[in-house]
C-alpha positions as a printed Julia matrix, in Angstrom:
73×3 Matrix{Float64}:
 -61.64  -64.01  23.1
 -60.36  -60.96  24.36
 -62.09  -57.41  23.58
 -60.93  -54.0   23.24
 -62.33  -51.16  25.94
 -63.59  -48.27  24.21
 -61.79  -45.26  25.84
 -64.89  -43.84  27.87
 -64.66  -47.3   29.68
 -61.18  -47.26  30.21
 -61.63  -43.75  31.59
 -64.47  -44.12  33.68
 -62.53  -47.03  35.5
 -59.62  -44.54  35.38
 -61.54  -41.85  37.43
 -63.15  -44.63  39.48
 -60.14  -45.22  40.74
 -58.88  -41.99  41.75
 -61.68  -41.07  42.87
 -61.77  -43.68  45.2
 -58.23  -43.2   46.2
 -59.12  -39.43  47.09
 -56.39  -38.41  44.21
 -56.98  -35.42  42.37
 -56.93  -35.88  38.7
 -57.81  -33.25  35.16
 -60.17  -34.66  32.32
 -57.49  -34.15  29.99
 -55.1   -36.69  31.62
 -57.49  -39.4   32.41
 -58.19  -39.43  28.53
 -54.37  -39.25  27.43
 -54.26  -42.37  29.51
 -57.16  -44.01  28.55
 -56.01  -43.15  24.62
 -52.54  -44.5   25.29
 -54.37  -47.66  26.66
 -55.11  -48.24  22.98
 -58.34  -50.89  24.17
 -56.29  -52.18  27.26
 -57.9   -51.65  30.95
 -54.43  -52.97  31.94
 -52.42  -51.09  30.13
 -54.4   -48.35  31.21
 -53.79  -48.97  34.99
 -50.03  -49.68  34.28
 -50.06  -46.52  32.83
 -51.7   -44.84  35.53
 -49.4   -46.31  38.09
 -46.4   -45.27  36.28
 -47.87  -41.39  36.23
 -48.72  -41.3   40.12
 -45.2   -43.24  40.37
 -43.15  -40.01  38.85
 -44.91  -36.66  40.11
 -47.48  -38.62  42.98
 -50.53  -37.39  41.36
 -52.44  -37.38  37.7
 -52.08  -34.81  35.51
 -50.91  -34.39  31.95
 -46.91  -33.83  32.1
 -47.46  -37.34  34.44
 -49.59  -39.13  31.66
 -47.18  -37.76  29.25
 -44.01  -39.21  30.87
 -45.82  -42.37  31.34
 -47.06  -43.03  27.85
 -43.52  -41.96  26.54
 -41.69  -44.57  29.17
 -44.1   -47.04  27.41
 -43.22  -46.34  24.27
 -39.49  -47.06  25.02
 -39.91  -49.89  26.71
């Protein structure tokens, strides 16, 4: 079976991540993307790819645009 991330989890890997890529990175995004996740550590990461993909950093207008290109796709 397959279970669902709580959001901390899927943030903490979140900020992990950056931090270990030496990105810079605001609370408030990391948890937009860990909410959009909805349970998904994968999603979460796709999601987080797609938001350094359009402005090259993590902040909100980035986890914004990603979570709406999501939604359309």
């Amino acid at each position: 079976p397959i279970w669902r991330l709580d959001q901390e989890q899927i943030g903490g890997q979140i900020r992990h991540i950056l931090s270990a890529e030496g990105m810079a990175f605001d609370e408030e995004s990391v948890q937009q993307l860990a909410v959009s996740a909805d349970g998904s550590l994968r999603d979460g990461l796709s999601l987080l790819d797609q938001a350094i993909a359009y402005t090259g950093g993590v902040d909100l207008t980035a986890a914004m645009k990603a979570q709406d290109a999501a939604d359309t796709s």
